[in-house]
Short mmCIF file of C-alpha atoms in Angstrom, two decimals:
data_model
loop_
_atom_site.label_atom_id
_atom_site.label_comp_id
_atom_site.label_asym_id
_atom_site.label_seq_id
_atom_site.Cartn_x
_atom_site.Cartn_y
_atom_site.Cartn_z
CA UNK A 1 -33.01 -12.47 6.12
CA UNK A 2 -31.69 -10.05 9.00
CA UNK A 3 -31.16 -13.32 11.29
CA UNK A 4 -29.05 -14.83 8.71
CA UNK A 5 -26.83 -11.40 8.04
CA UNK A 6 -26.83 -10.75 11.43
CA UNK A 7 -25.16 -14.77 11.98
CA UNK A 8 -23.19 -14.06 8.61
CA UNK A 9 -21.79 -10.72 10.02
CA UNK A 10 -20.49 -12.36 13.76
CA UNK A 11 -18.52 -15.26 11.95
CA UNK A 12 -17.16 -13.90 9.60
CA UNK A 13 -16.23 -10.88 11.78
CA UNK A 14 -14.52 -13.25 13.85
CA UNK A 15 -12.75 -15.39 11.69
CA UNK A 16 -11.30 -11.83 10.26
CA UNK A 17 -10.68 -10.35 13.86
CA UNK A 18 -7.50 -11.43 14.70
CA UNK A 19 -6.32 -10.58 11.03
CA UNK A 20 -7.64 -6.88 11.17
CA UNK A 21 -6.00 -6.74 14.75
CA UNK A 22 -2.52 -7.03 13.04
CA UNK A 23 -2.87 -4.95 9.62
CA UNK A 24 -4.60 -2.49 12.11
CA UNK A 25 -1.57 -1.78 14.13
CA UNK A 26 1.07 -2.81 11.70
CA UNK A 27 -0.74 -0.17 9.24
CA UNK A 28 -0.86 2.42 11.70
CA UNK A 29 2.66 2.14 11.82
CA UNK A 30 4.01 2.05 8.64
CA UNK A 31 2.03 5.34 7.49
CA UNK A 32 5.26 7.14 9.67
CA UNK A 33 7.58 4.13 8.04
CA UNK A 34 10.68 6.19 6.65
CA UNK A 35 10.08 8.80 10.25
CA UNK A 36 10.61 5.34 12.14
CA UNK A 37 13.11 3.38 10.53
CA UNK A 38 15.58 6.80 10.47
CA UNK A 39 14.69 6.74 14.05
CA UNK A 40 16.13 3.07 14.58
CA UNK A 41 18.51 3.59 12.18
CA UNK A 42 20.36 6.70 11.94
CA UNK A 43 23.65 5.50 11.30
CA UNK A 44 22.80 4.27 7.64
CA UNK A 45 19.88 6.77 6.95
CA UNK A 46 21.09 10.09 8.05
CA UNK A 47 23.63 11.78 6.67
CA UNK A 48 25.41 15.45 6.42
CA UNK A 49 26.69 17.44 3.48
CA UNK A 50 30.23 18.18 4.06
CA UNK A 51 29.29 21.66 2.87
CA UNK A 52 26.04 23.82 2.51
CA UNK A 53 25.94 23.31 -1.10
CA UNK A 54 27.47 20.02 -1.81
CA UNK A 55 25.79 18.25 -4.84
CA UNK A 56 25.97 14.32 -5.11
CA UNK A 57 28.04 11.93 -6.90
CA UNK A 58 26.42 10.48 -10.29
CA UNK A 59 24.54 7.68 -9.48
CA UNK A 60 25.98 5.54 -11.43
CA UNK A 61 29.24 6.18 -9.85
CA UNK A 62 27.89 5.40 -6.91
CA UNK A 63 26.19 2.00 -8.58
CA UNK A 64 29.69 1.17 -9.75
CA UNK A 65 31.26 0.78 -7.12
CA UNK A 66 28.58 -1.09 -5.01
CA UNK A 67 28.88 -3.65 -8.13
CA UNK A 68 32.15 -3.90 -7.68
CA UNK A 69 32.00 -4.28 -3.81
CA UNK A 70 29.25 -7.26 -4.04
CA UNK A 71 30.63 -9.45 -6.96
CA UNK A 72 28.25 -12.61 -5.99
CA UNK A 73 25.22 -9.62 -6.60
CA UNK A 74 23.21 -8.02 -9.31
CA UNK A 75 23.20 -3.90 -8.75
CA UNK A 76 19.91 -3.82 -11.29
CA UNK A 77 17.74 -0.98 -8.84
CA UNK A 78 19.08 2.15 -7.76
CA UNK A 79 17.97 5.77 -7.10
CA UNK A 80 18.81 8.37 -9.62
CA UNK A 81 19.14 10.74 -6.22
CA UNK A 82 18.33 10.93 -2.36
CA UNK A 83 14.98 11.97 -1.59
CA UNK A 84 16.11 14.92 0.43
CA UNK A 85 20.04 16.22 1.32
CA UNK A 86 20.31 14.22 4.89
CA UNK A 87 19.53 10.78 3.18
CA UNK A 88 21.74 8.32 1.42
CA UNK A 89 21.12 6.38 -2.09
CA UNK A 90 19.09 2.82 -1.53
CA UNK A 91 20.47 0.01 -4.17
CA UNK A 92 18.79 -3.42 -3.78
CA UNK A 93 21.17 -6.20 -4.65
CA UNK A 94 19.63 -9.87 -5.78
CA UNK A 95 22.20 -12.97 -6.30
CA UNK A 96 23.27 -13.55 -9.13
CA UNK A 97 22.69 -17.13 -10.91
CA UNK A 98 24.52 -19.76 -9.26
CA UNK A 99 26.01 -17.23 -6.92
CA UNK A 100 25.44 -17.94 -2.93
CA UNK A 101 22.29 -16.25 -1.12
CA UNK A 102 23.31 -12.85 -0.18
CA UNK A 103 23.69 -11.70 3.62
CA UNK A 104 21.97 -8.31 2.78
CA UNK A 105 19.73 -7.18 -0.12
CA UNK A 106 19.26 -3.21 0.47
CA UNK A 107 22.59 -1.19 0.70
CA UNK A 108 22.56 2.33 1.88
CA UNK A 109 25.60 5.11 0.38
CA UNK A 110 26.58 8.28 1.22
CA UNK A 111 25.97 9.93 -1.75
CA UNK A 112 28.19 12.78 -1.19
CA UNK A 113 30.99 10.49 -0.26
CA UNK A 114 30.24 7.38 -1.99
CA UNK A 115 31.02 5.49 1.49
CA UNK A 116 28.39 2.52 1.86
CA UNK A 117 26.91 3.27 5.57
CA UNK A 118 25.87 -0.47 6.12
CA UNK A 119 22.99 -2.85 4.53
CA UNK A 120 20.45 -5.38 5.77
CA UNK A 121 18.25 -8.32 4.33
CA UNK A 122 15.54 -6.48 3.87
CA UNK A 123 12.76 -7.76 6.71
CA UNK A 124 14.94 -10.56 8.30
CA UNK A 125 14.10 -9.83 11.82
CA UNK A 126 17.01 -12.31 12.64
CA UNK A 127 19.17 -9.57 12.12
CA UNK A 128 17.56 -7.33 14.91
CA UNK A 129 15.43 -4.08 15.14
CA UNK A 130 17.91 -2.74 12.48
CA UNK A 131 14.93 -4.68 10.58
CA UNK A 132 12.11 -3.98 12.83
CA UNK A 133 10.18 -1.46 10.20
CA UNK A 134 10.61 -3.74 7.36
CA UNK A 135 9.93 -6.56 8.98
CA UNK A 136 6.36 -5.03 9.96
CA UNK A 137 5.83 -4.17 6.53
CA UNK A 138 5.59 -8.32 6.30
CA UNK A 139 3.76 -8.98 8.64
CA UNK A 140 1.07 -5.87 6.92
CA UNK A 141 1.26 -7.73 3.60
CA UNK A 142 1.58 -11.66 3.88
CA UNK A 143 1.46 -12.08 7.99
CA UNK A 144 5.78 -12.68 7.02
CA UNK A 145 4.77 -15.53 5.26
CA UNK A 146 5.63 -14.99 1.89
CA UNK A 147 3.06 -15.58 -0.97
CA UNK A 148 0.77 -17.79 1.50
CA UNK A 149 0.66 -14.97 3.72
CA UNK A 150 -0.66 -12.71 1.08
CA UNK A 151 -3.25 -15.20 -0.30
CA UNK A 152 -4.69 -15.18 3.70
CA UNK A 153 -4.48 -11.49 4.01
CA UNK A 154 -6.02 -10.62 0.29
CA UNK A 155 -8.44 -13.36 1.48
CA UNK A 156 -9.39 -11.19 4.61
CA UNK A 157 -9.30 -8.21 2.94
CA UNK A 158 -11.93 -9.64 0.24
CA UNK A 159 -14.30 -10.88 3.33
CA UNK A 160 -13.40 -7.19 5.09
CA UNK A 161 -14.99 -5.54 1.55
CA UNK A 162 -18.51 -7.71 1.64
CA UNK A 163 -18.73 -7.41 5.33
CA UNK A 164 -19.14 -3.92 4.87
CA UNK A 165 -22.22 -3.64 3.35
CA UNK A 166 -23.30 -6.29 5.64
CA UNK A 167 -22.03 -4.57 8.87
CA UNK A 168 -24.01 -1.03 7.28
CA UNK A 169 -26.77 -2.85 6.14
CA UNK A 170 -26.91 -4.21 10.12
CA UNK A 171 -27.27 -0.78 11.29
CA UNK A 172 -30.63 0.12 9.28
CA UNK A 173 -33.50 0.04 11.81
CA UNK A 174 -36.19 -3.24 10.85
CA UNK A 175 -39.21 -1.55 8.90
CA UNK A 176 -42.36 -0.91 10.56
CA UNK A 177 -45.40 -1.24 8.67
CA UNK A 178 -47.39 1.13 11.01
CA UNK A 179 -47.46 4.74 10.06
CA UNK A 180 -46.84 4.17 6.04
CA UNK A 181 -47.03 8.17 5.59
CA UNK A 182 -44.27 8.87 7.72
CA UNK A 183 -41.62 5.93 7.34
CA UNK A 184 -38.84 8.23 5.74
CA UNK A 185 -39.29 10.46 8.63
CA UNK A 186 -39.01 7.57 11.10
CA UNK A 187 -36.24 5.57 9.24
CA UNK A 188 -33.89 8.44 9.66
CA UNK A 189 -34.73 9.40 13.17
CA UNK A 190 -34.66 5.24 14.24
CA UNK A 191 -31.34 5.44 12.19
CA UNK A 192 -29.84 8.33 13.64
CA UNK A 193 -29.25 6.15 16.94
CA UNK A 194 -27.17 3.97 15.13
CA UNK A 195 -24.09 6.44 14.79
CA UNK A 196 -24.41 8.13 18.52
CA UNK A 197 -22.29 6.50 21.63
CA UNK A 198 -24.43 5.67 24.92
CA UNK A 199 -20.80 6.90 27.34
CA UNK A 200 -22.87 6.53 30.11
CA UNK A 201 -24.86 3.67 29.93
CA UNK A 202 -23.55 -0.21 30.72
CA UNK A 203 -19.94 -1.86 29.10
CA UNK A 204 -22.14 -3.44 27.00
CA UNK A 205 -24.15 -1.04 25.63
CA UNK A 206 -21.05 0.78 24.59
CA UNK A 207 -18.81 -1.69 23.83
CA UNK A 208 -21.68 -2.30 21.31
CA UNK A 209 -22.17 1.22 20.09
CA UNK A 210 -18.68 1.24 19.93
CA UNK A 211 -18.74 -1.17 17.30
CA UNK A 212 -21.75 0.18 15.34
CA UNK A 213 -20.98 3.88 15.38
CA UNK A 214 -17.38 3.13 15.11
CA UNK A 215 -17.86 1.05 12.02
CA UNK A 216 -20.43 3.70 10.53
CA UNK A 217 -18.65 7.10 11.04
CA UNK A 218 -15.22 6.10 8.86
CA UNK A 219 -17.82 3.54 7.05
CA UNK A 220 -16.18 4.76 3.50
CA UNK A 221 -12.30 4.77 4.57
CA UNK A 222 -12.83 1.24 5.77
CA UNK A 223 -14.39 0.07 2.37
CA UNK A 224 -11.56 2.35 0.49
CA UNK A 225 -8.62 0.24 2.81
CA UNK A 226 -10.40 -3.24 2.33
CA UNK A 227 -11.14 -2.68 -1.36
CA UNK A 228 -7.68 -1.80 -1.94
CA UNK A 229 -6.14 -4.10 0.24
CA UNK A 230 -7.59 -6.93 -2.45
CA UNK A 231 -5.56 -4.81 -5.02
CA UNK A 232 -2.78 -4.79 -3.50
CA UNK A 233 -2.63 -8.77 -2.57
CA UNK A 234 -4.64 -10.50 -4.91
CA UNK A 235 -4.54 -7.60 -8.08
CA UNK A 236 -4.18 -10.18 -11.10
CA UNK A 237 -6.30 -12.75 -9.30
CA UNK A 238 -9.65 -10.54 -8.29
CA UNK A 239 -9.26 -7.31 -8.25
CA UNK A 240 -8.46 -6.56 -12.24
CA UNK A 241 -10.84 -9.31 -13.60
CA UNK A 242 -13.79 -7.73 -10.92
CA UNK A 243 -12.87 -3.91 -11.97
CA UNK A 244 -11.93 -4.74 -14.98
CA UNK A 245 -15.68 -5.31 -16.32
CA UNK A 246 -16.77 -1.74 -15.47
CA UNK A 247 -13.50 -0.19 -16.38
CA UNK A 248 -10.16 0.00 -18.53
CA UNK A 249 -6.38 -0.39 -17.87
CA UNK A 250 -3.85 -0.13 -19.56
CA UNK A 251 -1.73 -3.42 -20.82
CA UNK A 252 1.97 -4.45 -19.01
CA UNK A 253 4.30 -2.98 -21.57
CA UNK A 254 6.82 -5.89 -20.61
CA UNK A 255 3.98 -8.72 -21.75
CA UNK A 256 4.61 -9.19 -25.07
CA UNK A 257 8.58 -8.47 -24.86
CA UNK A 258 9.86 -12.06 -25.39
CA UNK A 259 12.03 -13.68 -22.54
CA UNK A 260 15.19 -13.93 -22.94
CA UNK A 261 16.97 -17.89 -22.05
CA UNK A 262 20.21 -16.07 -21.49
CA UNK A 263 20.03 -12.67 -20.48
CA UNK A 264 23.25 -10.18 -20.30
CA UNK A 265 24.16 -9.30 -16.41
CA UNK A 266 24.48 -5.45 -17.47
CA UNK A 267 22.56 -3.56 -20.25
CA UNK A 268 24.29 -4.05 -23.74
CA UNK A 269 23.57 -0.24 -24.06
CA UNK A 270 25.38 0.53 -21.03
CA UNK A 271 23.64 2.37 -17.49
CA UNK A 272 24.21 5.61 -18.72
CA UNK A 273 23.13 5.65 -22.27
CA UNK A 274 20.13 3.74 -21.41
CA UNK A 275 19.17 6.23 -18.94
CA UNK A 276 19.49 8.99 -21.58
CA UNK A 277 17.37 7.35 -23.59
CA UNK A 278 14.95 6.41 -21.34
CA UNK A 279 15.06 10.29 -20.61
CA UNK A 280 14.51 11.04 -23.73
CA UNK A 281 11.16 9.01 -24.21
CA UNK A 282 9.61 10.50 -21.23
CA UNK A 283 10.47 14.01 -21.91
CA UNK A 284 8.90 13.29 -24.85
CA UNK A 285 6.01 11.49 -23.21
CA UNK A 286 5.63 14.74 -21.51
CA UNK A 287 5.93 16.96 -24.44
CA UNK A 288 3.17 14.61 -25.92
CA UNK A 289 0.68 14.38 -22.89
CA UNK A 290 1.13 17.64 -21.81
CA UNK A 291 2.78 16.60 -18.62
CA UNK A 292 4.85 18.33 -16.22
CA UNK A 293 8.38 16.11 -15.14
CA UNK A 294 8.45 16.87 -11.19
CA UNK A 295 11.38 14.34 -10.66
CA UNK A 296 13.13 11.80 -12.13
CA UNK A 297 14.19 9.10 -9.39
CA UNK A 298 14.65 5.30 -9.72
CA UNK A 299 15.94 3.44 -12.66
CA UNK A 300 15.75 -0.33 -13.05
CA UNK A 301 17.18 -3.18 -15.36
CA UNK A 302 15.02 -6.12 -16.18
CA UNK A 303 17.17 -8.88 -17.67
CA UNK A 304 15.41 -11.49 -18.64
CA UNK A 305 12.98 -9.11 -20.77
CA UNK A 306 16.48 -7.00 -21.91
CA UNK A 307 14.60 -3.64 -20.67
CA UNK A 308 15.20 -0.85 -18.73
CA UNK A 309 12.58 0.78 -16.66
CA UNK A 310 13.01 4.97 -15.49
CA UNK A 311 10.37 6.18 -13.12
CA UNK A 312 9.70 9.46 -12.27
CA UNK A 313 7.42 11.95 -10.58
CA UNK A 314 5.19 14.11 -13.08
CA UNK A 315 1.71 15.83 -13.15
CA UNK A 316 0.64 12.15 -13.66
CA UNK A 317 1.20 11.17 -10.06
CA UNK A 318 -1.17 12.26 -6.82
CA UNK A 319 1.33 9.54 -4.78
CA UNK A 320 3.49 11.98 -2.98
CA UNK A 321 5.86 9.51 -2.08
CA UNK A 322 7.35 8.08 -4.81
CA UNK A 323 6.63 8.70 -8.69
CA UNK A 324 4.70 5.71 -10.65
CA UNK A 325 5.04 7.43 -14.35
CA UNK A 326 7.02 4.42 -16.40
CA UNK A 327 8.89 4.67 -19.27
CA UNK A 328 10.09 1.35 -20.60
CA UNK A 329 13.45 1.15 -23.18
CA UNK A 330 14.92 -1.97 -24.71
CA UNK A 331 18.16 -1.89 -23.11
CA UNK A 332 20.19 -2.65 -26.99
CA UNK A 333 18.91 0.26 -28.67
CA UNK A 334 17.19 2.49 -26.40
CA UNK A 335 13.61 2.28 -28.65
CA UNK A 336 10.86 2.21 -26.39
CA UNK A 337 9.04 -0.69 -25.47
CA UNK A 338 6.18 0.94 -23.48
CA UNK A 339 4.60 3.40 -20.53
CA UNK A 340 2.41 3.39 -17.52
CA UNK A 341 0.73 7.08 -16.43
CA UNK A 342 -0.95 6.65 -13.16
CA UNK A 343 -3.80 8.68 -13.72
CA UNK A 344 -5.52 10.19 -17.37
CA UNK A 345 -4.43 7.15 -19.24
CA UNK A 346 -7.15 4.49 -18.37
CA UNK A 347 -10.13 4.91 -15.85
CA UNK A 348 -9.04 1.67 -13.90
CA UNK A 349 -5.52 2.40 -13.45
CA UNK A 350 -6.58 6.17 -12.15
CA UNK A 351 -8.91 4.74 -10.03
CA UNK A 352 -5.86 2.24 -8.36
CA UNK A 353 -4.06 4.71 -7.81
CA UNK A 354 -6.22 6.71 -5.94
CA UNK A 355 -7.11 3.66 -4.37
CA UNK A 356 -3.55 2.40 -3.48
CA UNK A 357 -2.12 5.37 -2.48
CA UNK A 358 -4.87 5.96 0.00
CA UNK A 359 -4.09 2.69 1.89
CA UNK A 360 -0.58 3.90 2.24
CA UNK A 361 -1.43 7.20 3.04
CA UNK A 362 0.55 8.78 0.02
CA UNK A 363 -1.98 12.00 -0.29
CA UNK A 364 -3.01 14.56 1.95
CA UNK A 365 0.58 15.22 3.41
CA UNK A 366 1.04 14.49 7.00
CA UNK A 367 -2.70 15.45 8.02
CA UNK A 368 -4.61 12.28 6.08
CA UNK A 369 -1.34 10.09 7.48
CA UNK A 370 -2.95 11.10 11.24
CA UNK A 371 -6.53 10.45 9.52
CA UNK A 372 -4.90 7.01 8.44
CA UNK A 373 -3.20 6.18 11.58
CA UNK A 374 -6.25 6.35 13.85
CA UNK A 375 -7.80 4.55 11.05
CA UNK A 376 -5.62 1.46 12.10
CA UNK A 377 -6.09 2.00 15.56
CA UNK A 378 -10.26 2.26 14.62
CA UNK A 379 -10.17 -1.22 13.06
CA UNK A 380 -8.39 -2.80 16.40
CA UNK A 381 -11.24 -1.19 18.69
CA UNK A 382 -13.53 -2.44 15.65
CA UNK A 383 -12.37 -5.87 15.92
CA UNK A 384 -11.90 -6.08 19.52
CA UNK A 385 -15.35 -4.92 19.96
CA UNK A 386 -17.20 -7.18 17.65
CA UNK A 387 -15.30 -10.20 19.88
CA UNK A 388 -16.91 -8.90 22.94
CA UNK A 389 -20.08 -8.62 21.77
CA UNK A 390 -20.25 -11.48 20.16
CA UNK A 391 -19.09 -13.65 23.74
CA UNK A 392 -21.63 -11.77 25.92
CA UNK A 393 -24.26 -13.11 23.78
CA UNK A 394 -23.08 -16.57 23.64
CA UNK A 395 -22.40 -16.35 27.35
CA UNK A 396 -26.12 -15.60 27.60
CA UNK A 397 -27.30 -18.24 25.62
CA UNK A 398 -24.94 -20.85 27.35
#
């Protein structure tokens, strides 16, 4: 049985290496994404208040005139407000039916000026390292390869989850049948060698330590990133139907709205009303759940289902980056069509989240982000390890 885990563990370890390799350092990046692409890009992502105190344009001032500066484009996400007072508004434009592809598909404004600072198609590295962030948020997801690149990766992350328990179950000394009385006392002493580092012995002995204490130590962050790298590749495909027999979630709000065959470019209701009434329902939400509203900051319009989406920050959220507390409106009338809460709602959706915003390093402010970045760089020295011991044994045997 160990001989066959042992021969289960090397292959599939190496099939997976390369993989790893790549979400390893393209992870490790993208926990400082929005420090980085600023850094690349400060022409379109910083910006100055002409005065101490200057408030914003509306929003949907602001969303007005980018529809009216892209008239081949669709203006349906934007940001109810910058995230802080030296960043501009985000809108991402999509074509419009029968309208050519568009040259860029995330715009950046001035919010206090309503100037639009420049725009990009969103991970086209064709377009330079004014993409270079985005662009390694592809290759993190789908290797850049669109939906076959996220198939591979949820793949690897699904092999990354079992191989865990292998890799752990690896490191447990073989039983000894000799000495019965004691064989707790001996497991954990024979086991305790597992998790040290021999610095001063051979390469190989610690390039192979280096694999086995290296994989033990962070042995539970590694199982919470592969775990939730399934849910956030193949979520409808494994990762709901497997969690979904031990726990609940909460239904789309959006699946049983009826699709429209010709939906209207804009909200019959109009952007503003819609948002007020949108507003409404989640203060109301809150009022209801006994939630506190920390922020209220995107606002979407979903045309073929006739809604509008508001999402906000409340006491529902642990993600620190961006609020995932939904309120759904039919974008006619304003009546409410549905809501996602994060967390307290259903135990499977509070334990994605937790999950999710773990991989992306949305909790534990900037200290867990360090925590996650030498995460990535563990799972190169991981994989990089696990190749070299697995060619000095089949240079031996050659």
């Amino acid at each position: 049985m160990r001989k066959r885990l042992v021969q289960l563990h090397r292959y599939v370890g190496l099939v997976m290496a390369g993989f790893l390799i790549i979400a390893g350092l393209t992870g490790a990046l993208l926990v400082w994404y929005y420090e980085l692409d600023a850094l690349i890009n400060p022409q379109w992502l910083q910006v100055e208040p002409p005065a101490a105190h200057s408030e914003p344009l509306s929003p949907f001032a602001l969303r007005d005139q980018v529809d009216a500066a892209y008239p081949d484009a669709a203006v349906n996400w934007m940001m109810l407000a910058p995230p802080d007072a030296h960043s501009p508004v985000r809108f991402f434009l999509s074509a419009k039916p029968g309208a050519p592809t568009l040259p860029i598909d995330e715009l950046f404004v001035n919010p206090y000026t309503g100037q639009i600072l420049g725009g990009r198609l969103w991970g086209d590295l064709s377009q330079g390292l004014a993409n270079l962030m985005p662009f390694v948020f592809r290759l993190h997801h789908s290797l850049a390869l669109g939906t076959l690149g996220t198939w591979i990766f949820g793949l690897i992350a699904l092999l990354w989850t079992l191989d865990c328990f292998v890799g752990a179950w690896l490191t447990f000394p073989p039983p000894r049948r000799r000495d019965a009385r004691h064989r707790p006392r001996r497991f954990w002493k024979r086991w305790a060698k597992a998790w040290q580092i021999r610095w001063r012995h051979g390469g190989h002995k610690r390039t192979f330590d280096l694999h086995r204490a290296g994989g033990l130590w962070p042995w539970a962050l590694l199982l919470v990133f592969a775990w939730s790298g399934v849910a956030l590749t193949l979520y409808d495909q494994v990762y709901r139907p497997t969690t979904g027999l031990f726990l609940s979630f909460q239904a789309n709000p959006l699946d049983t709205v009826p699709t429209r065959a010709n939906p209207s470019p804009q909200p019959p209701i109009g952007w503003e009303p819609g948002y007020r009434a949108a507003r409404q329902q989640l203060e109301a939400l809150a009022q209801d759940r006994d939630l506190t509203i920390h922020a209220l900051e995107r606002f979407a319009y979903t045309p073929h289902k006739n809604a509008l989406k508001l999402m906000a920050r409340t006491s529902s959220d642990v993600n620190e980056r961006f609020g995932e507390t939904w309120v759904y409106v039919d974008a006619t009338d304003g009546a409410l069509l549905g809501l996602y809460l994060p967390t307290g709602e259903a135990a499977g959706n509070t334990v994605t989240t937790w999950l999710t915003s773990l991989h992306i390093a949305a909790v534990g402010g900037v200290g867990y982000r360090v925590v996650a970045t030498v995460l990535g760089l563990a799972v190169i020295v991981l994989s990089v390890t696990g190749v070299l011991v697995w060619w000095r044994k089949r240079s031996a045997s050659a």
